[in-house]
């Protein structure tokens, strides 16, 4: 039997405001417990919330970037439940009137690799499938898949505190530093059909949030959290199956793995004629499995009702349009620009753009006169490999190998000072030592040997030393030339200009 | 004047009997120490009988050194125990908040301190302001100074009894469904519930957030206006507070009421209401007429739904507001083997019967499957009630009604019948549903000598017209001069 997974994601992102959603306390991460608190975020009796307008502005930015309907009517609701990390025993959230209503987001991915794509680039690809040109090489034989994913809503709410269980036996401590931090909950429609699509959605969403500078999207610090609603149904059926909500994933990879596991678990259940139960399940990263957290029967009745302490108010059209005008360049627009201005393939443009810092790095190198295509290739192959093998991040790449170095390196290749092969060694040394490629080349005397006289005398030496190969070549065995060129390269410690070495040998042997 | 004297120079009035205004004038000349001493000795002799104060400053020298400054000149004032005072225990008369010391001042406290008032005492009340008789206090009922077998009304019963018994010069209360006006009526004093949003709620421990307003309980209308000048105004810490400019309310006191249109709502004069109450309110209308006002019948057709709507919407808000009293952060906690048991035991032992009743009721009306039928419908009817007033105020400037359907009842008389108790707020609740201002002031006495109060309601933010009419009536009748025999 064939089953189709149906996946929806709920993403909570912490908005990058200076102060909390309803009080003036700092949102700084990593402070000593309960330092960033006041009567309001501690829920002290008599305290009242006042909305942080900066948080509202950031929320609207996201709504505009996700093509959401914005009604302009702002209303908050109380979500009531008891838990020690929730000081007021209710969370101020938005129930039936979210700041951002229905919207959408386009994802593009090729199986096993997720990237985003601008709608325009996609359109041109549809009209002219050949137009992708050399990007096909990079993409192997797998086709890119493009899909529009619906956004149900993106609403504002306050975060809870944190329970600390270490320290004293048989007791828990509460740290309310995080309580009241502004969150935006972005809920997708159940439009995702595979773990890869879920991954692509998250990558694409994260790129947008980072371009908007509304969140640092750090899953480990909890500034981005993701829950997944997963169900399966028989292929071709239109009714949804019973869903499970999966929590506790701390990376995009974990989300992908948890969904993968959950699809298999549910498929096994149906295959053995058992029922999927509606429940909340926790992902266990070490075990690679999900486990029951609570059943539907144990689910809370949150008793939502309008927050009487915050009167509903209207956001004017002018305010919204003002925010729209100030939106920065978004990933889709940047991809377009990279394709148009730098003649990159859409795949290359996507890979660069989906990481804002990588794209910035690329553009800095290009501004320093680097050849865009070469820069893109070098970034995606050599530089990312170095970043990964050193367990660094793209963020620190400029510290180890500034974009000016890349421009310099590509210049050295283009003016034939060094060969592409030597350039790889230069990058590695430069990355390690912090010295510029030019300095490395000079210090290690890695310049290509283009001195014809020098090469000719070396060629003579090689010809004299390998009479058998010379004879073979003269007898018509072309492979012998390769051996002789290799010997010449060895003789010059790899610095001979390969093209020149070839020419000289051929001339001398004929 | 020496410290041992407790008589004011003029007219030989005992110092504790001064109005707030007289006390300010006195203090500006003589300092506030003697005022303080007078109140302490009064409270020491009367509080054991009336239980109006939960705590009062027993130190015999005032906390502020003379000379005293500010418009309130160091005059002692009393605060209902649901308004947060930095560093002083504030309990809402509930066991669950016993020992709770707020780390901050309510906005009204800040304003009083800035104006130079001296906080003298904290007043008993119904637990979390849930009640109309002050019998639900975890620290014992308050007695009515006019008859200590009777209730002072509630929930600001301690504030009202203290003012009526001259144990303080003025007090703050809070009014969610009549909690300032009904005790003011029962104790024969003046009590104002301002327009919703007129006074900051920051630091008022919430009962029904969309109803609650802080307001003054005073001996005279003038005293009330003086306090309103200090208390009213926008507060950036309360999103529901109004930006409207604050007039000088004392200026309204000098105005005439000739030509003022006063409405009598027919729905407030119903079969079965107390005859003495009805008569004295109708007499009051005649007095207004005599003073030049025009009396007109008006209709508030949705009045009969008020109590039902109130006991849905206000308790819904209350059930949520009281969630935070769970033993984790503040006040009372019952140690237990796990979290769930700690919640259960803390809340079961910490809350009194009426608080539990309202939490359960509020939780029920917000529950899945009932929300639409109760809370949402309640909100719709609330809109209709608000609309009733909007319509009526197109024809009149003020609406006059009894404050409560009966004079003060006996302690224990209604405590076992919650519905009968809820109905004692039938005339005050619509005002909170609509968010309009209303004042209760004395309009006579029963044959047995119990005070009767009438209610003057006005358009939103038109407290001035209430002051104007109230002051004119008070000066004409002089009921405020009568004192309970204690
Ligand atoms: Zn805070």
Tab-separated table of N, CA, C and O and ligand atoms in Angstrom, chain A residues 20 23 25 37-38 40-41, ligand 1:
chain	number	residue	atom	x	y	z
A	20	UNK	N	11.204	43.059	26.315
A	20	UNK	CA	10.198	42.005	26.227
A	20	UNK	C	8.891	42.517	25.603
A	20	UNK	O	8.721	43.711	25.386
A	23	UNK	N	6.787	44.381	28.710
A	23	UNK	CA	7.432	45.174	29.761
A	23	UNK	C	8.778	45.645	29.242
A	23	UNK	O	9.166	45.306	28.133
A	25	UNK	N	11.793	44.919	30.353
A	25	UNK	CA	12.956	44.092	30.687
A	25	UNK	C	13.741	43.692	29.447
A	25	UNK	O	13.179	43.482	28.384
A	37	UNK	N	13.934	40.585	35.011
A	37	UNK	CA	12.523	40.432	35.370
A	37	UNK	C	12.019	41.693	36.062
A	37	UNK	O	12.800	42.494	36.568
A	38	UNK	N	10.683	41.830	36.063
A	38	UNK	CA	10.034	42.943	36.748
A	38	UNK	C	8.644	42.458	37.151
A	38	UNK	O	8.258	41.348	36.783
A	40	UNK	N	5.845	42.944	35.934
A	40	UNK	CA	4.985	42.582	34.799
A	40	UNK	C	5.312	41.179	34.281
A	40	UNK	O	4.443	40.322	34.203
A	41	UNK	N	6.590	40.939	33.957
A	41	UNK	CA	6.905	39.621	33.384
A	41	UNK	C	6.943	38.538	34.456
A	41	UNK	O	6.922	37.355	34.137
C	1	LIG	ZN1	9.700	42.498	32.893
